[in-house]
């Protein structure tokens, strides 16, 4: 977007924002003031209507009381009721007829005894179309009975007043009065505008809302469901700002409850008429705003043109300098603004500086080009010298690596020979006991055989001697068979483990049975110590793996526990536990001890080659490194260590199932 466009946009935007904010604040303030004014007006009119209706109902009661206050009427009625005297009845008719013509608005009068039909009924209001029954009227001595409507639309109110004589009720006076004054009172729309209206309603005997006076805009039947009326009939004086009336128009209404009659009066005006002055004011603001925006656009156009035209001239001069006219300079017009002239002077100064900098740069480029040419001439010699130095260094490193591999192989061979020596010593120790017992048994059997032969040769053998000899032979044979079988089992276990270690085939094994055999080969080491090994593996757990590699790893881990986990020369028995659990793709082997644990700083290095904490005790640091290589390279699994000082160490080995018959990867002395 150009400066020209931005200046015009900003000018118009500022004017529009100012007008919008001012107009919104003015509109909202005017609307609030107008609404408060209308609310006060509606409240005042509603209060006035309530007072007028209360005054009117009091006037009706006064007229009824004026008739009942005539003493001759009550005396004559009492006499007629007691004696059935026609003369007394005639006096009652005469008195009522006089009241019918003399009391204002009276249209009909009737007298009823305390129990029974009318005695006298004077006056006529025409045919009655509708009768409005008031179900909840205040308990007054003179009370409203109902309201009648004639075919001509005239309204009449009926009141009931008791006729008392000597503090006893001798009858009831029913007075029918014209309710035109009520209609005139509710048709007073002064101060309510064109849409203002006064609604008067009551609750009938059936509990439904009934309008007592006709509507201003609808002479037919209208829905009584108007919230302000409901509020008034619930004895609540309230203001409703947006209530929809019987015409479907939104109105502002104020409701009043009339305690004397139980009626409700509502004064309302259409919201559209109330807000019409504010809406006209808003339209005026929009018109003024449109005019001011147009003026702002014109002003912005002139201002933007005065700024953008000199800048376009400077931009054009810059393009010409860029295309090769390096000696061109911008003209400074005295009619331009001071800032534009200052910008043009700075632009010309910048062009001069760039021209000078370009000349200096060309000189530096020429100098650097000569230096690069000289450097390229000697570069080949320097590269050749560095190449010879790198070749010599590589040969030295290669020889060092060969020596390191040879040393590693010798250490691994030493470790294997040491393990083999331990295995042979264990075999010899384990076989020594059953073979020794067998030799002792054979010697004893030979001695007994010699004794029985001497007795046989001298014909001194007895039946008892023969029985003792047979029993001795039987015991010796049982002892020989038991211990020779034990020796055979040990030899078989040692043979199985040894064959597996020398034959790295992959096959399926029952893990519990195989681990028992591996641990059996380690028993000679535990017989000299107070510690023991516990194997806890599910009986039905099988896995396809390299058994020899698994045996080597387990032997190294258990031996490492005996050497490092427990303090030497201690009588406290330690426990090494070998457990396993099945996984989705194989099993997890756990070798744990309750020894002294491994310090945290050493845990990250225990699988490194040649790292040991027993360097002075003959350790070479290859045991766990070899275990790591066996697990990762041969068994295709992983191993990790979890240890807490003082609580023990746990080696967790994950072993997946391998393809049976596959050749395992050779072991390399490398730790991850």
XYZ file of C-alpha atoms in Angstrom:
672
model
C 0.000 0.000 0.000
C 1.392 3.405 -1.001
C 1.819 6.419 1.284
C -0.861 8.171 -0.759
C -3.356 5.386 0.005
C -2.324 5.138 3.648
C -2.735 8.866 4.327
C -6.211 8.864 2.779
C -7.167 5.704 4.670
C -5.855 7.014 8.005
C -7.595 10.374 7.585
C -10.915 8.781 6.741
C -10.462 6.175 9.466
C -9.751 8.730 12.187
C -12.774 10.838 11.220
C -15.000 7.769 10.997
C -13.764 6.399 14.350
C -14.305 9.787 16.031
C -17.805 10.107 14.625
C -18.627 6.495 15.471
C -17.455 6.830 19.080
C -19.138 10.222 19.554
C -22.314 9.043 17.859
C -22.458 5.788 19.859
C -21.924 7.631 23.141
C -24.462 10.302 22.235
C -26.980 7.730 21.004
C -26.600 5.592 24.107
C -26.773 8.592 26.446
C -29.811 10.025 24.647
C -31.518 6.656 24.654
C -30.903 6.212 28.384
C -32.221 9.701 29.172
C -35.273 9.175 26.948
C -36.041 5.778 28.478
C -35.771 7.180 31.998
C -38.060 10.073 31.036
C -40.650 7.707 29.518
C -40.402 5.401 32.534
C -41.127 8.309 34.873
C -44.019 9.377 32.658
C -45.523 5.871 32.528
C -45.171 5.489 36.277
C -46.891 8.819 36.881
C -49.762 7.990 34.482
C -50.177 4.510 36.023
C -50.318 6.019 39.505
C -52.853 8.594 38.344
C -55.007 5.907 36.713
C -54.909 3.814 39.848
C -55.956 6.785 41.986
C -58.780 7.694 39.568
C -60.114 4.133 39.526
C -59.926 3.921 43.314
C -61.796 7.248 43.584
C -64.413 5.980 41.117
C -64.998 2.716 43.027
C -65.279 4.686 46.263
C -67.899 6.908 44.585
C -69.842 3.779 43.555
C -69.770 2.520 47.110
C -70.854 5.925 48.405
C -73.871 5.879 46.069
C -74.818 2.406 47.245
C -74.353 3.500 50.857
C -76.556 6.553 50.205
C -79.451 4.279 49.207
C -78.971 1.834 52.103
C -78.792 4.708 54.588
C -82.508 5.555 54.141
C -84.183 4.530 57.383
C -87.704 4.275 55.942
C -86.416 1.797 53.370
C -85.053 -0.532 56.032
C -88.081 -0.175 58.343
C -90.545 -0.803 55.530
C -88.540 -3.809 54.282
C -88.429 -5.264 57.801
C -92.188 -4.796 58.204
C -92.889 -6.421 54.851
C -90.661 -9.366 55.642
C -92.271 -9.840 59.050
C -95.993 -9.182 58.183
C -96.097 -9.449 54.383
C -97.817 -6.049 54.352
C -98.467 -4.774 50.804
C -98.411 -1.169 51.964
C -94.911 -1.637 53.329
C -93.870 -3.176 50.005
C -95.314 -0.210 48.162
C -93.284 2.188 50.338
C -90.139 0.190 49.534
C -90.900 0.423 45.800
C -91.506 4.142 46.098
C -88.238 4.756 47.963
C -86.253 2.687 45.447
C -87.894 4.427 42.525
C -86.908 7.756 43.989
C -83.310 6.539 44.400
C -83.303 5.232 40.828
C -84.018 8.716 39.506
C -82.096 10.804 42.005
C -78.802 8.942 42.585
C -76.238 9.482 39.790
C -75.464 6.645 37.346
C -77.910 4.189 39.008
C -79.564 2.046 36.320
C -81.186 -0.788 38.310
C -81.917 -1.662 41.946
C -82.916 -4.965 43.486
C -83.511 -6.163 47.066
C -83.102 -9.732 48.232
C -83.798 -11.173 51.695
C -80.932 -12.897 53.531
C -82.109 -16.149 51.936
C -84.382 -16.290 48.929
C -85.086 -14.643 45.532
C -85.432 -10.927 44.768
C -88.269 -9.141 46.516
C -88.121 -6.012 44.385
C -86.265 -5.298 41.098
C -86.411 -1.872 39.458
C -84.650 -0.580 36.304
C -83.378 -2.215 33.097
C -79.990 -2.154 31.316
C -80.968 -4.054 28.177
C -79.767 -7.400 26.860
C -76.581 -8.668 28.507
C -74.020 -10.316 26.299
C -71.169 -10.908 28.699
C -70.930 -11.215 32.454
C -67.555 -10.776 34.147
C -67.338 -12.473 37.520
C -64.660 -11.344 39.949
C -63.377 -14.297 41.865
C -61.085 -12.554 44.375
C -62.496 -9.282 45.674
C -61.323 -7.606 48.886
C -63.579 -8.259 51.863
C -65.528 -5.003 52.105
C -68.926 -4.150 53.573
C -70.043 -2.900 50.184
C -68.424 -5.116 47.568
C -68.360 -5.398 43.793
C -70.380 -8.315 42.508
C -69.767 -8.336 38.792
C -69.661 -6.258 35.618
C -72.171 -6.468 32.760
C -71.790 -5.565 29.083
C -74.726 -4.789 26.794
C -75.025 -5.360 23.080
C -74.285 -1.665 22.492
C -70.937 -1.987 24.299
C -72.115 -0.224 27.498
C -70.550 -1.341 30.779
C -72.383 -1.648 34.072
C -71.048 -2.497 37.526
C -73.136 -4.246 40.184
C -72.521 -3.686 43.895
C -73.943 -5.502 46.876
C -74.642 -3.557 50.091
C -76.194 -5.025 53.270
C -79.455 -3.551 54.691
C -78.960 -3.328 58.482
C -81.580 -2.687 61.167
C -80.743 -2.890 64.861
C -77.340 -4.377 63.939
C -78.988 -7.236 62.039
C -78.910 -7.898 58.310
C -82.497 -7.893 57.001
C -81.571 -8.037 53.307
C -79.115 -7.214 50.525
C -79.312 -4.245 48.162
C -78.083 -4.966 44.598
C -77.273 -1.694 42.784
C -76.417 -1.613 39.070
C -74.441 1.499 38.089
C -73.228 2.754 34.711
C -69.451 2.164 34.272
C -69.017 4.815 31.561
C -66.857 6.814 33.967
C -64.485 3.825 34.152
C -64.215 3.695 30.355
C -63.633 7.446 30.219
C -60.907 7.166 32.860
C -59.021 4.437 30.958
C -59.460 6.247 27.618
C -57.466 9.209 28.908
C -54.244 9.004 26.806
C -52.821 12.410 27.628
C -49.002 12.202 27.681
C -48.943 8.717 26.067
C -48.469 9.682 22.428
C -50.010 7.926 19.441
C -49.485 4.360 20.686
C -50.078 4.903 24.418
C -52.819 2.811 26.044
C -54.309 2.051 29.460
C -55.349 -1.554 30.131
C -57.589 -2.553 33.055
C -58.039 -6.230 33.938
C -59.196 -8.492 36.755
C -59.101 -12.159 37.692
C -62.403 -13.917 37.152
C -63.924 -16.643 39.292
C -62.189 -19.215 37.050
C -58.780 -17.612 37.735
C -58.396 -16.321 34.161
C -57.434 -12.750 33.261
C -60.296 -10.652 31.866
C -59.982 -7.134 30.435
C -62.597 -4.759 31.889
C -62.358 -1.974 29.300
C -62.012 -2.169 25.503
C -58.598 -1.916 23.853
C -57.620 1.245 22.030
C -56.473 -0.476 18.840
C -58.507 -3.705 18.820
C -62.208 -3.897 19.644
C -62.370 -7.635 19.198
C -61.202 -10.323 21.570
C -57.514 -10.182 22.394
C -55.188 -12.564 24.184
C -55.008 -11.914 27.918
C -51.431 -13.219 28.067
C -49.572 -9.941 28.634
C -46.777 -10.149 31.251
C -47.281 -6.648 32.749
C -50.997 -7.442 33.362
C -49.998 -10.712 35.038
C -47.533 -8.815 37.253
C -50.220 -6.283 38.242
C -52.751 -9.011 39.131
C -50.057 -10.664 41.267
C -49.996 -7.473 43.381
C -46.651 -6.330 41.932
C -45.818 -2.835 40.703
C -43.198 -3.351 37.992
C -41.647 -1.934 34.831
C -41.433 -4.052 31.645
C -39.067 -2.634 28.996
C -39.659 -5.110 26.161
C -43.059 -6.763 26.493
C -45.022 -7.932 23.441
C -48.688 -6.836 23.598
C -51.851 -8.209 21.937
C -50.842 -6.587 18.606
C -47.437 -8.296 18.569
C -45.664 -4.971 19.163
C -42.803 -4.472 21.616
C -43.873 -2.061 24.340
C -42.604 -0.410 27.505
C -45.229 -0.791 30.246
C -45.698 0.126 33.894
C -48.138 -1.954 35.989
C -50.010 -1.018 39.189
C -52.144 -3.116 41.529
C -55.424 -1.582 42.824
C -55.940 -2.960 46.353
C -59.579 -1.816 46.765
C -60.831 -3.860 43.822
C -58.105 -6.444 43.210
C -57.788 -5.102 39.641
C -54.595 -4.398 37.743
C -53.928 -1.354 35.581
C -51.139 -1.144 32.973
C -49.965 1.953 31.094
C -47.925 1.196 27.977
C -46.327 2.753 24.901
C -44.729 1.189 21.802
C -40.953 0.954 22.031
C -40.661 2.174 18.422
C -42.458 5.442 19.274
C -40.374 5.886 22.427
C -37.099 5.435 20.557
C -38.144 7.385 17.453
C -36.412 10.665 18.556
C -33.223 8.751 19.323
C -33.375 6.964 15.968
C -33.847 10.299 14.170
C -30.863 11.650 16.080
C -28.825 8.603 15.004
C -29.764 9.112 11.363
C -28.689 12.747 11.654
C -25.330 11.661 13.092
C -24.885 9.225 10.169
C -25.593 11.969 7.671
C -23.131 14.340 9.341
C -20.596 11.511 9.576
C -20.897 10.741 5.873
C -20.322 14.405 5.044
C -17.286 14.610 7.365
C -15.817 11.389 5.929
C -16.158 12.846 2.435
C -14.399 16.008 3.602
C -11.691 13.880 5.268
C -11.122 11.981 2.034
C -10.676 15.238 0.153
C -8.303 16.623 2.783
C -6.387 13.357 2.899
C -6.100 13.365 -0.893
C -4.481 16.809 -0.913
C -2.213 15.956 2.039
C -1.150 12.621 0.582
C -0.427 14.154 -2.791
C 1.779 16.815 -1.196
C 3.802 14.054 0.566
C 3.888 11.328 -2.082
C 4.804 13.432 -5.141
C 8.270 14.530 -3.863
C 8.898 10.953 -2.606
C 8.056 9.545 -6.043
C 10.559 12.003 -7.559
C 13.252 10.782 -5.124
C 12.393 7.154 -5.921
C 12.688 7.834 -9.663
C 16.115 9.458 -9.164
C 17.213 6.439 -7.082
C 16.194 4.040 -9.889
C 18.151 6.066 -12.440
C 21.264 6.000 -10.211
C 20.826 2.225 -9.780
C 20.676 1.721 -13.569
C 24.043 3.439 -14.069
C 23.629 7.223 -13.806
C 25.960 7.393 -10.777
C 26.579 11.150 -11.099
C 22.860 12.036 -11.069
C 21.595 14.021 -8.039
C 18.047 14.902 -7.003
C 16.785 18.474 -7.469
C 15.780 20.375 -4.322
C 12.577 22.369 -4.882
C 12.137 25.329 -2.546
C 8.349 24.866 -2.657
C 8.649 21.444 -1.041
C 8.212 21.024 2.698
C 11.258 21.399 4.900
C 11.302 17.691 5.727
C 11.209 16.777 2.016
C 14.121 19.155 1.275
C 16.085 17.616 4.189
C 15.348 14.139 2.803
C 16.565 15.169 -0.691
C 19.820 16.584 0.745
C 20.383 13.347 2.717
C 19.642 11.338 -0.428
C 22.268 13.280 -2.432
C 24.793 12.855 0.409
C 24.094 9.122 0.479
C 24.646 8.900 -3.290
C 28.035 10.653 -2.912
C 29.016 8.290 -0.060
C 28.006 5.221 -2.101
C 30.058 6.444 -5.062
C 33.108 6.864 -2.829
C 32.533 3.521 -1.091
C 32.236 1.796 -4.462
C 35.626 3.165 -5.532
C 37.214 1.992 -2.257
C 35.573 -1.421 -2.628
C 36.974 -1.877 -6.124
C 40.462 -1.160 -4.785
C 40.017 -3.711 -1.977
C 38.702 -6.325 -4.409
C 41.747 -5.830 -6.642
C 44.056 -6.269 -3.630
C 42.236 -9.389 -2.386
C 42.293 -10.868 -5.920
C 46.086 -10.614 -6.012
C 46.314 -12.220 -2.551
C 44.033 -15.116 -3.631
C 46.089 -15.676 -6.761
C 49.252 -15.954 -4.641
C 47.499 -18.262 -2.177
C 46.269 -20.604 -4.921
C 49.818 -21.001 -6.206
C 51.018 -22.393 -2.806
C 47.788 -24.274 -1.947
C 48.683 -27.511 -3.750
C 52.011 -27.735 -1.912
C 50.327 -27.198 1.454
C 47.627 -29.815 0.679
C 50.261 -32.391 -0.283
C 52.208 -31.720 2.955
C 49.078 -32.082 5.083
C 48.121 -35.300 3.258
C 51.486 -36.911 4.116
C 51.112 -35.886 7.763
C 47.574 -37.393 7.902
C 48.782 -40.681 6.333
C 51.506 -41.002 8.978
C 48.974 -40.283 11.746
C 46.505 -42.865 10.323
C 49.210 -45.556 10.200
C 50.098 -44.841 13.837
C 46.446 -45.036 14.892
C 45.930 -48.280 12.932
C 48.888 -49.912 14.699
C 47.559 -48.743 18.082
C 44.124 -50.198 17.257
C 45.677 -53.555 16.324
C 47.568 -53.636 19.602
C 44.379 -52.716 21.486
C 42.383 -55.484 19.755
C 45.131 -58.011 20.554
C 45.122 -56.922 24.202
C 41.344 -57.179 24.315
C 41.400 -60.675 22.796
C 44.016 -61.786 25.301
C 41.924 -60.421 28.185
C 38.798 -62.124 26.858
C 40.721 -65.387 26.472
C 42.021 -64.981 30.013
C 38.498 -64.441 31.301
C 37.270 -67.530 29.424
C 40.121 -69.669 30.769
C 39.406 -68.423 34.279
C 35.753 -69.319 33.856
C 36.717 -72.717 32.459
C 39.020 -73.294 35.411
C 36.207 -72.431 37.789
C 33.894 -74.778 35.923
C 36.412 -77.641 36.107
C 37.021 -76.970 39.797
C 33.272 -76.976 40.395
C 32.860 -80.246 38.500
C 35.673 -81.846 40.450
C 34.302 -80.626 43.773
C 30.744 -81.742 43.012
C 31.834 -85.178 41.735
C 34.267 -85.744 44.592
C 31.521 -86.437 47.148
C 29.486 -89.117 45.280
C 32.654 -90.782 43.917
C 34.225 -90.799 47.410
C 31.118 -92.373 48.869
C 31.147 -94.941 46.027
C 34.809 -95.849 46.718
C 34.062 -96.211 50.430
C 31.047 -98.409 49.685
C 33.024 -100.670 47.282
C 35.856 -100.992 49.830
C 33.422 -101.963 52.547
C 31.727 -104.419 50.161
C 35.117 -106.028 49.291
C 35.941 -106.377 53.003
C 32.610 -108.059 53.726
C 33.044 -110.283 50.631
C 36.448 -111.449 51.963
C 34.981 -112.348 55.319
C 32.163 -114.389 53.794
C 34.607 -116.198 51.476
C 36.785 -117.250 54.462
C 33.794 -118.660 56.274
C 32.678 -120.383 53.103
C 36.109 -121.925 52.540
C 36.236 -123.250 56.121
C 32.683 -124.517 55.935
C 31.772 -122.252 58.875
C 29.230 -120.124 57.084
C 25.795 -120.016 58.658
C 22.427 -118.920 57.488
C 22.624 -115.822 59.700
C 26.029 -114.876 58.236
C 24.582 -115.135 54.752
C 21.595 -112.967 55.675
C 23.877 -110.277 57.196
C 26.082 -110.347 54.072
C 23.077 -110.019 51.731
C 21.715 -107.072 53.759
C 25.131 -105.382 53.704
C 25.442 -105.887 49.941
C 21.930 -104.512 49.409
C 22.667 -101.329 51.437
C 25.981 -100.825 49.671
C 24.390 -101.239 46.252
C 21.605 -98.764 47.066
C 24.186 -96.250 48.310
C 26.325 -96.747 45.185
C 23.355 -96.442 42.814
C 22.105 -93.225 44.515
C 25.438 -91.399 44.484
C 26.500 -92.635 41.062
C 23.152 -91.398 39.650
C 23.799 -88.047 41.337
C 27.248 -87.955 39.729
C 25.727 -88.856 36.361
C 23.166 -86.010 36.684
C 25.914 -83.519 37.553
C 28.010 -84.674 34.627
C 24.979 -84.373 32.315
C 24.206 -80.807 33.532
C 27.844 -79.729 33.176
C 28.000 -81.389 29.770
C 24.790 -79.683 28.575
C 25.963 -76.263 29.657
C 29.451 -76.791 28.268
C 28.095 -78.049 24.918
C 25.719 -75.079 24.656
C 28.565 -72.650 25.316
C 30.686 -74.243 22.596
C 27.784 -74.735 20.122
C 25.985 -71.387 19.524
C 22.882 -72.839 17.867
C 19.427 -71.294 18.314
C 16.679 -73.561 19.617
C 13.588 -73.521 21.822
C 14.129 -74.268 25.545
C 12.026 -74.527 28.684
C 13.447 -71.572 30.571
C 12.822 -72.824 34.118
C 14.493 -76.215 33.554
C 17.450 -74.733 31.677
C 18.125 -72.044 34.276
C 18.056 -74.704 37.007
C 20.831 -76.573 35.143
C 22.909 -73.411 34.704
C 22.552 -72.534 38.376
C 23.530 -76.111 39.306
C 26.913 -75.542 37.646
C 27.410 -72.520 39.919
C 26.705 -74.351 43.176
C 30.398 -75.003 43.946
C 30.966 -71.240 44.182
C 28.118 -70.856 46.670
C 29.181 -73.780 48.873
C 32.195 -71.796 50.045
C 29.995 -68.750 50.831
C 26.932 -68.127 53.054
C 24.919 -66.855 50.073
C 22.399 -68.761 47.947
C 20.754 -68.564 44.518
C 16.969 -68.747 44.067
C 15.365 -69.491 40.673
C 11.761 -68.281 40.333
C 10.574 -68.890 36.757
C 7.089 -70.021 35.568
C 7.111 -73.711 34.628
C 5.420 -73.239 31.225
C 7.648 -70.386 29.984
C 9.567 -71.321 26.825
C 11.708 -69.183 24.507
C 13.597 -69.615 21.237
C 17.113 -68.235 21.713
C 20.817 -69.149 21.877
C 21.075 -71.213 25.113
C 24.903 -71.083 25.268
C 24.963 -67.287 25.116
C 22.190 -67.122 27.718
C 24.174 -69.446 30.024
C 27.355 -67.347 29.596
C 25.458 -64.120 30.405
C 23.718 -65.624 33.447
C 26.970 -67.161 34.769
C 28.758 -63.820 34.433
C 25.928 -61.924 36.161
C 25.715 -64.335 39.123
C 29.514 -64.386 39.479
C 29.513 -60.572 39.394
C 26.931 -60.555 42.215
C 29.102 -62.861 44.363
C 32.172 -60.736 43.720
C 30.765 -57.200 44.093
C 27.291 -57.251 45.725
C 28.235 -58.673 49.147
C 31.005 -57.632 51.515
C 33.886 -60.147 51.697
C 34.449 -62.196 54.858
C 30.880 -61.693 56.033
C 28.662 -64.228 57.765
C 25.457 -62.480 56.690
C 23.674 -64.593 54.083
C 22.839 -62.845 50.830
C 20.372 -63.906 48.163
C 20.682 -63.782 44.396
C 17.287 -64.194 42.706
C 16.859 -65.251 39.080
C 13.297 -64.612 37.843
C 11.568 -64.274 34.490
C 8.266 -63.168 33.023
C 6.697 -63.509 29.602
C 6.409 -60.523 27.221
C 4.663 -60.006 23.872
C 7.765 -60.927 21.830
C 9.789 -63.060 24.249
C 10.590 -62.793 27.941
C 12.229 -60.544 30.521
C 14.986 -62.097 32.684
C 15.725 -60.403 36.020
C 18.860 -61.095 38.096
C 18.657 -59.272 41.432
C 20.503 -59.284 44.741
C 20.020 -57.731 48.163
C 23.600 -56.564 48.405
C 25.232 -53.177 48.901
C 24.136 -51.679 45.549
C 25.983 -49.567 42.971
C 26.662 -45.823 43.425
C 24.664 -43.616 41.052
C 27.757 -42.103 39.396
C 29.035 -45.623 38.517
C 25.756 -46.970 37.083
C 26.216 -45.219 33.743
C 29.682 -46.807 33.226
C 29.331 -50.414 34.441
C 28.964 -51.756 30.868
C 32.076 -49.935 29.589
C 35.087 -52.189 28.785
C 37.832 -52.202 31.451
C 35.737 -50.216 33.944
C 35.877 -51.866 37.385
C 35.663 -50.855 41.026
C 37.896 -53.796 42.069
C 41.054 -52.954 40.116
C 43.288 -53.717 43.125
C 41.566 -57.054 43.732
C 42.332 -58.538 40.308
C 39.278 -57.289 38.394
C 39.780 -56.390 34.730
C 36.385 -54.713 34.024
C 35.307 -57.032 31.169
C 32.587 -59.088 32.895
C 29.572 -56.814 32.425
C 30.938 -55.520 29.104
C 30.918 -59.105 27.758
C 27.414 -59.614 29.195
C 26.248 -56.461 27.393
C 27.748 -57.662 24.098
C 26.178 -61.127 24.496
C 22.725 -59.688 25.210
C 22.742 -57.077 22.426
C 24.706 -58.902 19.675
C 23.823 -62.559 20.202
C 20.492 -62.545 22.018
C 19.278 -59.419 20.112
C 17.912 -57.919 23.341
C 18.863 -55.172 25.746
C 19.990 -54.913 29.363
C 19.675 -52.151 31.915
C 20.657 -51.732 35.533
C 18.553 -50.450 38.423
C 20.323 -50.084 41.758
C 19.927 -48.321 45.101
C 22.856 -48.066 47.488
C 22.254 -50.230 50.548
C 19.232 -52.023 49.021
C 20.639 -54.089 46.154
C 20.925 -54.240 42.380
C 18.604 -55.476 39.639
C 19.706 -56.402 36.098
C 16.724 -56.474 33.703
C 17.342 -58.307 30.416
C 14.804 -58.260 27.582
C 15.211 -61.347 25.364
C 13.132 -61.625 22.141
C 12.294 -64.876 20.358
C 14.760 -65.662 17.522
C 14.328 -67.753 14.383
C 15.227 -71.365 15.176
C 18.321 -72.553 13.273
C 19.644 -69.012 12.715
C 23.355 -68.453 13.339
C 23.927 -65.854 16.099
C 26.181 -62.825 15.676
C 29.717 -63.319 17.069
C 30.481 -61.553 20.338
C 32.460 -58.295 20.092
C 33.959 -56.550 23.091
C 31.994 -53.311 22.576
C 29.596 -51.674 25.009
C 26.825 -49.233 24.068
